[in-house]
Amino acid sequence: MKNKALKRLIYSLWVLLVLLSFFPFKSYSSISTNTLRIQSDTVINNSGFKIKTIIIDPGHGGKPSASTGHYSHGASGSYSSERNVTLAIGFKLQAAIEKELTGVKAVMTRTTEDDVSFERRAEIANENKGQLFISLHCNSLSDRTIREKVGTKRHKAVYRTVRVPDRSGKGVLILVYGLHRTREEESAIQKNQVGEESELDGGALDPNDPMTIILTNEYKRKFRQQSIKLATLINGEFTDTDGRRSEGIREQGIYVLCHSAMPSVLVETGYINNPDDEKYLNSEEGQNEIVASIIRALTSYKKEMEQVSQ
């Protein structure tokens, strides 16, 4: 009992310190990489924090791997599919992380063509205690509607409405989770982060306990701040180093991002239904360039986060 009481006291004092250092982080409904200024992070981790595990999530897949959960086959180009491209880039990124980032393990949420549900992807990330979550995808535009002339009637043109592929999209896009899924994010944080810090099972936490609320809000603030930081670094490498077109950084209510209790980004590596991008995404040169850009961003991010915690 004495040990439990002492732990509770230490935990309470630690939460108080977090509260004293807490400051709000402004919400962005639209994020501009040119105007975004990221404040110095106040991390919860103890001094000596090291990034040890990065989760790589190759988006989509073929046959569902289980009978329950939510799945999506993803986009397709003229000769390739998103699920195959993301898996190929994922394997390359895993190898590069473990080679270039000393002491860091890269865990894949999918290693075969079979699909993994959105729910299971987030579970894999949290079970492996990932400290970063990077989801890889290929973008695509929906067909567009046009009116075309099909003949004349009584000297007047006759038109019909048809759908045609829209291949105008080009370049990269980085997504972070949107604030409209706050409750889901809070639940994941309480289960996988706050519960661990307090030495309580996440399901046993009282969500109305002031300590739980304080810690949850601080994790939310920190993870959002760090997600935007990583997204900005990756986007900068794509545009400034590789010279690729970018649509910037946006918010979106993506399940795996808000259910993974860690800083998370989704990288749309290119438009698979654009002929130029599809060729790039399927080439060794293109895939290696994408991986190299992410590795440079991760190296900068890791160095900054580990310096902050010292």
mmCIF file of C-alpha atoms in Angstrom:
data_model
loop_
_atom_site.group_PDB
_atom_site.id
_atom_site.type_symbol
_atom_site.label_atom_id
_atom_site.label_comp_id
_atom_site.label_asym_id
_atom_site.label_seq_id
_atom_site.Cartn_x
_atom_site.Cartn_y
_atom_site.Cartn_z
ATOM 1 C CA MET A 1 0.000 0.000 0.000
ATOM 2 C CA LYS A 2 2.841 2.379 0.862
ATOM 3 C CA ASN A 3 4.415 1.808 -2.556
ATOM 4 C CA LYS A 4 1.114 2.505 -4.296
ATOM 5 C CA ALA A 5 0.576 5.659 -2.256
ATOM 6 C CA LEU A 6 4.101 6.862 -3.046
ATOM 7 C CA LYS A 7 3.616 6.191 -6.750
ATOM 8 C CA ARG A 8 0.335 8.078 -6.668
ATOM 9 C CA LEU A 9 2.009 11.048 -4.965
ATOM 10 C CA ILE A 10 4.865 11.101 -7.476
ATOM 11 C CA TYR A 11 2.371 10.806 -10.317
ATOM 12 C CA SER A 12 0.308 13.710 -8.923
ATOM 13 C CA LEU A 13 3.348 15.954 -8.600
ATOM 14 C CA TRP A 14 4.430 15.058 -12.115
ATOM 15 C CA VAL A 15 0.993 15.944 -13.509
ATOM 16 C CA LEU A 16 1.168 19.287 -11.693
ATOM 17 C CA LEU A 17 4.461 20.051 -13.411
ATOM 18 C CA VAL A 18 2.893 19.215 -16.767
ATOM 19 C CA LEU A 19 -0.028 21.530 -15.982
ATOM 20 C CA LEU A 20 2.300 24.399 -15.086
ATOM 21 C CA SER A 21 4.163 24.006 -18.367
ATOM 22 C CA PHE A 22 0.982 23.638 -20.435
ATOM 23 C CA PHE A 23 0.064 26.185 -23.056
ATOM 24 C CA PRO A 24 -2.614 25.950 -25.781
ATOM 25 C CA PHE A 25 -1.807 25.141 -29.388
ATOM 26 C CA LYS A 26 -3.767 26.997 -32.042
ATOM 27 C CA SER A 27 -6.060 24.881 -34.255
ATOM 28 C CA TYR A 28 -5.665 25.116 -38.007
ATOM 29 C CA SER A 29 -8.519 24.260 -40.339
ATOM 30 C CA SER A 30 -6.175 24.971 -43.248
ATOM 31 C CA ILE A 31 -2.429 24.564 -42.782
ATOM 32 C CA SER A 32 0.048 26.501 -44.916
ATOM 33 C CA THR A 33 3.633 25.292 -45.026
ATOM 34 C CA ASN A 34 4.779 28.822 -45.803
ATOM 35 C CA THR A 35 3.139 30.521 -42.811
ATOM 36 C CA LEU A 36 3.070 27.737 -40.228
ATOM 37 C CA ARG A 37 5.286 28.456 -37.237
ATOM 38 C CA ILE A 38 5.815 25.597 -34.871
ATOM 39 C CA GLN A 39 6.563 26.463 -31.267
ATOM 40 C CA SER A 40 9.286 24.663 -29.313
ATOM 41 C CA ASP A 41 7.825 21.442 -27.973
ATOM 42 C CA THR A 42 7.234 20.754 -24.300
ATOM 43 C CA VAL A 43 7.527 16.984 -24.196
ATOM 44 C CA ILE A 44 6.094 14.713 -21.557
ATOM 45 C CA ASN A 45 8.884 12.169 -21.921
ATOM 46 C CA ASN A 46 11.679 11.963 -19.379
ATOM 47 C CA SER A 47 15.131 13.234 -20.213
ATOM 48 C CA GLY A 48 17.096 10.869 -22.418
ATOM 49 C CA PHE A 49 14.088 10.154 -24.626
ATOM 50 C CA LYS A 50 14.999 8.244 -27.793
ATOM 51 C CA ILE A 51 12.913 7.342 -30.796
ATOM 52 C CA LYS A 52 13.106 3.561 -30.931
ATOM 53 C CA THR A 53 10.102 2.394 -32.975
ATOM 54 C CA ILE A 54 8.559 3.825 -36.142
ATOM 55 C CA ILE A 55 5.400 2.316 -37.619
ATOM 56 C CA ILE A 56 5.178 2.087 -41.427
ATOM 57 C CA ASP A 57 1.670 1.670 -42.784
ATOM 58 C CA PRO A 58 1.478 0.679 -46.481
ATOM 59 C CA GLY A 59 -2.008 1.834 -47.355
ATOM 60 C CA HIS A 60 -4.818 -0.451 -48.583
ATOM 61 C CA GLY A 61 -4.454 -4.033 -49.792
ATOM 62 C CA GLY A 62 -6.159 -6.803 -51.718
ATOM 63 C CA LYS A 63 -8.107 -9.583 -50.015
ATOM 64 C CA PRO A 64 -9.294 -8.703 -46.469
ATOM 65 C CA SER A 65 -7.210 -10.500 -43.852
ATOM 66 C CA ALA A 66 -10.142 -10.879 -41.446
ATOM 67 C CA SER A 67 -13.928 -11.026 -41.585
ATOM 68 C CA THR A 68 -14.377 -7.940 -39.424
ATOM 69 C CA GLY A 69 -13.190 -4.363 -39.688
ATOM 70 C CA HIS A 70 -13.112 -1.710 -42.380
ATOM 71 C CA TYR A 71 -11.160 -2.122 -45.610
ATOM 72 C CA SER A 72 -10.502 -0.213 -48.829
ATOM 73 C CA HIS A 73 -8.848 -1.425 -52.041
ATOM 74 C CA GLY A 74 -7.408 1.988 -52.786
ATOM 75 C CA ALA A 75 -6.737 3.684 -56.104
ATOM 76 C CA SER A 76 -5.541 2.327 -59.431
ATOM 77 C CA GLY A 77 -3.663 3.713 -62.388
ATOM 78 C CA SER A 78 -3.564 2.512 -65.965
ATOM 79 C CA TYR A 79 -1.347 -0.465 -65.118
ATOM 80 C CA SER A 80 -0.659 -0.440 -61.360
ATOM 81 C CA SER A 81 -2.471 -0.333 -58.034
ATOM 82 C CA GLU A 82 -1.976 1.751 -54.932
ATOM 83 C CA ARG A 83 -1.701 -1.294 -52.672
ATOM 84 C CA ASN A 84 1.310 -2.676 -54.582
ATOM 85 C CA VAL A 85 3.103 0.658 -54.845
ATOM 86 C CA THR A 86 2.712 1.455 -51.155
ATOM 87 C CA LEU A 87 3.922 -2.003 -50.119
ATOM 88 C CA ALA A 88 7.039 -1.667 -52.300
ATOM 89 C CA ILE A 89 7.830 1.776 -50.874
ATOM 90 C CA GLY A 90 7.074 0.507 -47.368
ATOM 91 C CA PHE A 91 9.650 -2.291 -47.574
ATOM 92 C CA LYS A 92 12.249 0.144 -48.897
ATOM 93 C CA LEU A 93 11.473 2.624 -46.122
ATOM 94 C CA GLN A 94 11.686 -0.081 -43.453
ATOM 95 C CA ALA A 95 15.132 -1.144 -44.662
ATOM 96 C CA ALA A 96 16.337 2.446 -44.902
ATOM 97 C CA ILE A 97 15.144 3.355 -41.396
ATOM 98 C CA GLU A 98 16.895 0.398 -39.802
ATOM 99 C CA LYS A 99 20.057 1.141 -41.771
ATOM 100 C CA GLU A 100 20.204 4.925 -41.465
ATOM 101 C CA LEU A 101 18.643 5.590 -38.050
ATOM 102 C CA THR A 102 20.769 3.896 -35.422
ATOM 103 C CA GLY A 103 18.820 1.961 -32.813
ATOM 104 C CA VAL A 104 15.444 2.443 -34.500
ATOM 105 C CA LYS A 105 13.144 -0.468 -35.386
ATOM 106 C CA ALA A 106 10.617 -0.121 -38.197
ATOM 107 C CA VAL A 107 7.397 -2.132 -37.876
ATOM 108 C CA MET A 108 5.147 -2.720 -40.898
ATOM 109 C CA THR A 109 1.358 -2.899 -40.490
ATOM 110 C CA ARG A 110 1.136 -4.966 -43.697
ATOM 111 C CA THR A 111 3.757 -7.242 -45.288
ATOM 112 C CA THR A 112 1.676 -9.076 -47.890
ATOM 113 C CA GLU A 113 -0.822 -8.110 -50.567
ATOM 114 C CA ASP A 114 -3.674 -9.058 -48.231
ATOM 115 C CA ASP A 115 -5.388 -6.041 -46.714
ATOM 116 C CA VAL A 116 -5.334 -5.172 -43.016
ATOM 117 C CA SER A 117 -8.324 -3.389 -41.504
ATOM 118 C CA PHE A 118 -8.092 0.220 -40.388
ATOM 119 C CA GLU A 119 -8.738 -0.932 -36.832
ATOM 120 C CA ARG A 120 -5.969 -3.540 -36.870
ATOM 121 C CA ARG A 121 -3.429 -1.099 -38.328
ATOM 122 C CA ALA A 122 -3.923 1.235 -35.358
ATOM 123 C CA GLU A 123 -3.753 -1.715 -32.952
ATOM 124 C CA ILE A 124 -0.432 -2.851 -34.441
ATOM 125 C CA ALA A 125 0.980 0.643 -33.995
ATOM 126 C CA ASN A 126 -0.078 0.855 -30.355
ATOM 127 C CA GLU A 127 0.847 -2.733 -29.471
ATOM 128 C CA ASN A 128 4.381 -2.106 -30.706
ATOM 129 C CA LYS A 129 4.549 1.164 -28.755
ATOM 130 C CA GLY A 130 5.409 3.154 -31.837
ATOM 131 C CA GLN A 131 6.626 6.708 -31.412
ATOM 132 C CA LEU A 132 5.849 7.720 -34.988
ATOM 133 C CA PHE A 133 3.252 6.513 -37.470
ATOM 134 C CA ILE A 134 3.805 7.016 -41.211
ATOM 135 C CA SER A 135 1.010 5.901 -43.532
ATOM 136 C CA LEU A 136 1.929 5.589 -47.232
ATOM 137 C CA HIS A 137 -0.640 6.163 -49.962
ATOM 138 C CA CYS A 138 -1.133 7.115 -53.607
ATOM 139 C CA ASN A 139 -3.569 9.843 -54.514
ATOM 140 C CA SER A 140 -6.175 9.808 -57.275
ATOM 141 C CA LEU A 141 -8.880 12.087 -58.630
ATOM 142 C CA SER A 142 -12.457 10.994 -59.233
ATOM 143 C CA ASP A 143 -13.805 11.008 -62.755
ATOM 144 C CA ARG A 144 -15.085 14.374 -63.936
ATOM 145 C CA THR A 145 -18.327 15.067 -65.751
ATOM 146 C CA ILE A 146 -18.342 16.693 -69.194
ATOM 147 C CA ARG A 147 -20.928 17.422 -71.876
ATOM 148 C CA GLU A 148 -20.107 16.237 -75.363
ATOM 149 C CA LYS A 149 -21.892 16.840 -78.636
ATOM 150 C CA VAL A 150 -23.423 13.692 -80.094
ATOM 151 C CA GLY A 151 -25.304 15.122 -83.063
ATOM 152 C CA THR A 152 -27.972 17.582 -84.078
ATOM 153 C CA LYS A 153 -31.731 17.632 -84.035
ATOM 154 C CA ARG A 154 -33.773 20.169 -85.953
ATOM 155 C CA HIS A 155 -30.579 22.097 -86.598
ATOM 156 C CA LYS A 156 -29.757 22.226 -82.884
ATOM 157 C CA ALA A 157 -26.821 20.514 -81.218
ATOM 158 C CA VAL A 158 -27.594 17.494 -79.023
ATOM 159 C CA TYR A 159 -25.358 16.834 -76.023
ATOM 160 C CA ARG A 160 -24.952 14.057 -73.507
ATOM 161 C CA THR A 161 -23.275 14.016 -70.109
ATOM 162 C CA VAL A 162 -20.414 11.556 -69.729
ATOM 163 C CA ARG A 163 -17.821 10.772 -67.073
ATOM 164 C CA VAL A 164 -14.167 10.798 -68.062
ATOM 165 C CA PRO A 165 -10.980 10.172 -66.056
ATOM 166 C CA ASP A 166 -9.474 13.255 -64.411
ATOM 167 C CA ARG A 167 -5.716 12.900 -64.747
ATOM 168 C CA SER A 168 -4.857 16.491 -63.831
ATOM 169 C CA GLY A 169 -3.686 15.746 -60.272
ATOM 170 C CA LYS A 170 0.069 15.740 -59.769
ATOM 171 C CA GLY A 171 2.499 15.736 -56.871
ATOM 172 C CA VAL A 172 2.473 15.014 -53.155
ATOM 173 C CA LEU A 173 0.117 15.795 -50.298
ATOM 174 C CA ILE A 174 0.691 15.353 -46.555
ATOM 175 C CA LEU A 175 -2.215 14.769 -44.167
ATOM 176 C CA VAL A 176 -2.498 15.075 -40.386
ATOM 177 C CA TYR A 177 -5.552 14.077 -38.370
ATOM 178 C CA GLY A 178 -8.471 16.489 -38.148
ATOM 179 C CA LEU A 179 -9.747 17.824 -34.855
ATOM 180 C CA HIS A 180 -13.316 16.690 -35.524
ATOM 181 C CA ARG A 181 -12.386 13.156 -34.361
ATOM 182 C CA THR A 182 -11.247 14.424 -30.962
ATOM 183 C CA ARG A 183 -13.156 11.903 -28.851
ATOM 184 C CA GLU A 184 -11.691 8.945 -30.719
ATOM 185 C CA GLU A 185 -8.211 10.379 -30.375
ATOM 186 C CA GLU A 186 -8.692 11.007 -26.654
ATOM 187 C CA SER A 187 -9.833 7.410 -26.122
ATOM 188 C CA ALA A 188 -6.749 6.046 -27.909
ATOM 189 C CA ILE A 189 -4.415 8.308 -25.921
ATOM 190 C CA GLN A 190 -6.008 7.384 -22.598
ATOM 191 C CA LYS A 191 -5.768 3.680 -23.366
ATOM 192 C CA ASN A 192 -2.231 3.630 -24.768
ATOM 193 C CA GLN A 193 -0.451 6.585 -23.163
ATOM 194 C CA VAL A 194 -2.141 7.946 -20.026
ATOM 195 C CA GLY A 195 -2.910 4.484 -18.704
ATOM 196 C CA GLU A 196 0.716 3.478 -19.117
ATOM 197 C CA GLU A 197 2.044 6.618 -17.418
ATOM 198 C CA SER A 198 -0.281 6.143 -14.431
ATOM 199 C CA GLU A 199 0.342 2.387 -14.254
ATOM 200 C CA LEU A 200 -3.394 1.799 -14.690
ATOM 201 C CA ASP A 201 -5.111 -0.149 -17.404
ATOM 202 C CA GLY A 202 -6.493 2.305 -19.972
ATOM 203 C CA GLY A 203 -9.972 0.870 -19.559
ATOM 204 C CA ALA A 204 -9.870 1.534 -15.801
ATOM 205 C CA LEU A 205 -9.152 5.246 -16.157
ATOM 206 C CA ASP A 206 -11.841 7.710 -15.188
ATOM 207 C CA PRO A 207 -12.155 10.050 -18.205
ATOM 208 C CA ASN A 208 -13.554 12.749 -15.865
ATOM 209 C CA ASP A 209 -10.607 12.595 -13.475
ATOM 210 C CA PRO A 210 -8.787 15.978 -13.651
ATOM 211 C CA MET A 211 -5.445 14.193 -13.917
ATOM 212 C CA THR A 212 -6.665 12.127 -16.847
ATOM 213 C CA ILE A 213 -8.038 15.219 -18.566
ATOM 214 C CA ILE A 214 -4.817 17.169 -18.064
ATOM 215 C CA LEU A 215 -2.593 14.392 -19.371
ATOM 216 C CA THR A 216 -4.888 13.607 -22.298
ATOM 217 C CA ASN A 217 -4.963 17.250 -23.394
ATOM 218 C CA GLU A 218 -1.209 17.533 -23.096
ATOM 219 C CA TYR A 219 -0.659 14.417 -25.204
ATOM 220 C CA LYS A 220 -3.141 15.696 -27.794
ATOM 221 C CA ARG A 221 -1.327 19.018 -27.983
ATOM 222 C CA LYS A 222 2.071 17.396 -28.180
ATOM 223 C CA PHE A 223 1.120 14.779 -30.773
ATOM 224 C CA ARG A 224 -0.607 17.347 -32.990
ATOM 225 C CA GLN A 225 2.363 19.691 -32.771
ATOM 226 C CA GLN A 226 4.820 16.930 -33.567
ATOM 227 C CA SER A 227 2.658 15.551 -36.393
ATOM 228 C CA ILE A 228 2.664 18.948 -38.088
ATOM 229 C CA LYS A 229 6.394 19.273 -37.471
ATOM 230 C CA LEU A 230 7.131 15.950 -39.172
ATOM 231 C CA ALA A 231 4.694 16.691 -42.005
ATOM 232 C CA THR A 232 6.423 20.027 -42.619
ATOM 233 C CA LEU A 233 9.845 18.384 -42.735
ATOM 234 C CA ILE A 234 8.712 15.683 -45.177
ATOM 235 C CA ASN A 235 6.938 18.195 -47.398
ATOM 236 C CA GLY A 236 10.026 20.391 -47.439
ATOM 237 C CA GLU A 237 12.219 17.522 -48.563
ATOM 238 C CA PHE A 238 9.833 16.678 -51.408
ATOM 239 C CA THR A 239 9.622 20.254 -52.656
ATOM 240 C CA ASP A 240 12.995 21.817 -51.824
ATOM 241 C CA THR A 241 15.258 18.810 -52.402
ATOM 242 C CA ASP A 242 13.389 16.767 -55.019
ATOM 243 C CA GLY A 243 11.631 19.637 -56.761
ATOM 244 C CA ARG A 244 8.259 17.898 -56.689
ATOM 245 C CA ARG A 245 4.934 19.697 -56.808
ATOM 246 C CA SER A 246 3.089 19.681 -53.483
ATOM 247 C CA GLU A 247 -0.461 20.421 -52.431
ATOM 248 C CA GLY A 248 0.805 21.172 -48.930
ATOM 249 C CA ILE A 249 -0.349 19.896 -45.551
ATOM 250 C CA ARG A 250 -4.021 19.352 -44.758
ATOM 251 C CA GLU A 251 -6.220 18.024 -41.978
ATOM 252 C CA GLN A 252 -8.422 15.023 -42.561
ATOM 253 C CA GLY A 253 -10.390 12.738 -40.254
ATOM 254 C CA ILE A 254 -8.451 9.568 -41.060
ATOM 255 C CA TYR A 255 -9.113 6.617 -38.746
ATOM 256 C CA VAL A 256 -5.566 5.269 -38.438
ATOM 257 C CA LEU A 257 -4.091 8.694 -37.697
ATOM 258 C CA CYS A 258 -6.359 9.582 -34.777
ATOM 259 C CA HIS A 259 -6.477 6.023 -33.362
ATOM 260 C CA SER A 260 -2.698 5.651 -33.304
ATOM 261 C CA ALA A 261 -1.688 7.226 -30.017
ATOM 262 C CA MET A 262 1.465 8.885 -31.338
ATOM 263 C CA PRO A 263 2.519 11.598 -33.801
ATOM 264 C CA SER A 264 1.118 10.495 -37.165
ATOM 265 C CA VAL A 265 1.238 11.585 -40.794
ATOM 266 C CA LEU A 266 -0.198 10.249 -44.027
ATOM 267 C CA VAL A 267 1.942 10.718 -47.138
ATOM 268 C CA GLU A 268 0.196 10.812 -50.503
ATOM 269 C CA THR A 269 3.275 10.001 -52.581
ATOM 270 C CA GLY A 270 1.760 10.985 -55.932
ATOM 271 C CA TYR A 271 -1.274 10.674 -58.204
ATOM 272 C CA ILE A 272 -1.382 7.124 -59.481
ATOM 273 C CA ASN A 273 -3.976 8.018 -62.148
ATOM 274 C CA ASN A 274 -1.665 10.677 -63.601
ATOM 275 C CA PRO A 275 0.557 9.037 -66.280
ATOM 276 C CA ASP A 276 3.720 10.882 -65.226
ATOM 277 C CA ASP A 277 3.222 10.270 -61.520
ATOM 278 C CA GLU A 278 2.303 6.620 -62.089
ATOM 279 C CA LYS A 279 5.520 6.053 -64.002
ATOM 280 C CA TYR A 280 7.496 7.769 -61.225
ATOM 281 C CA LEU A 281 5.767 5.838 -58.430
ATOM 282 C CA ASN A 282 6.480 2.479 -60.077
ATOM 283 C CA SER A 283 10.120 3.197 -60.900
ATOM 284 C CA GLU A 284 13.058 2.230 -58.702
ATOM 285 C CA GLU A 285 14.368 5.778 -59.023
ATOM 286 C CA GLY A 286 11.076 7.313 -57.918
ATOM 287 C CA GLN A 287 10.571 4.956 -54.977
ATOM 288 C CA ASN A 288 14.155 5.412 -53.796
ATOM 289 C CA GLU A 289 13.801 9.186 -54.031
ATOM 290 C CA ILE A 290 10.590 9.138 -51.995
ATOM 291 C CA VAL A 291 12.234 6.983 -49.321
ATOM 292 C CA ALA A 292 15.355 9.165 -49.221
ATOM 293 C CA SER A 293 13.223 12.274 -48.688
ATOM 294 C CA ILE A 294 11.337 10.684 -45.793
ATOM 295 C CA ILE A 295 14.587 9.463 -44.241
ATOM 296 C CA ARG A 296 16.110 12.968 -44.352
ATOM 297 C CA ALA A 297 12.993 14.347 -42.687
ATOM 298 C CA LEU A 298 13.045 11.608 -40.027
ATOM 299 C CA THR A 299 16.717 12.245 -39.317
ATOM 300 C CA SER A 300 16.034 15.942 -38.699
ATOM 301 C CA TYR A 301 12.942 15.195 -36.633
ATOM 302 C CA LYS A 302 14.695 12.572 -34.490
ATOM 303 C CA LYS A 303 17.636 14.855 -33.813
ATOM 304 C CA GLU A 304 15.397 17.738 -32.739
ATOM 305 C CA MET A 305 13.099 15.636 -30.536
ATOM 306 C CA GLU A 306 15.950 13.924 -28.760
ATOM 307 C CA GLN A 307 17.747 17.226 -28.162
ATOM 308 C CA VAL A 308 14.597 18.786 -26.667
ATOM 309 C CA SER A 309 14.332 16.004 -24.089
ATOM 310 C CA GLN A 310 17.919 16.262 -22.873
#
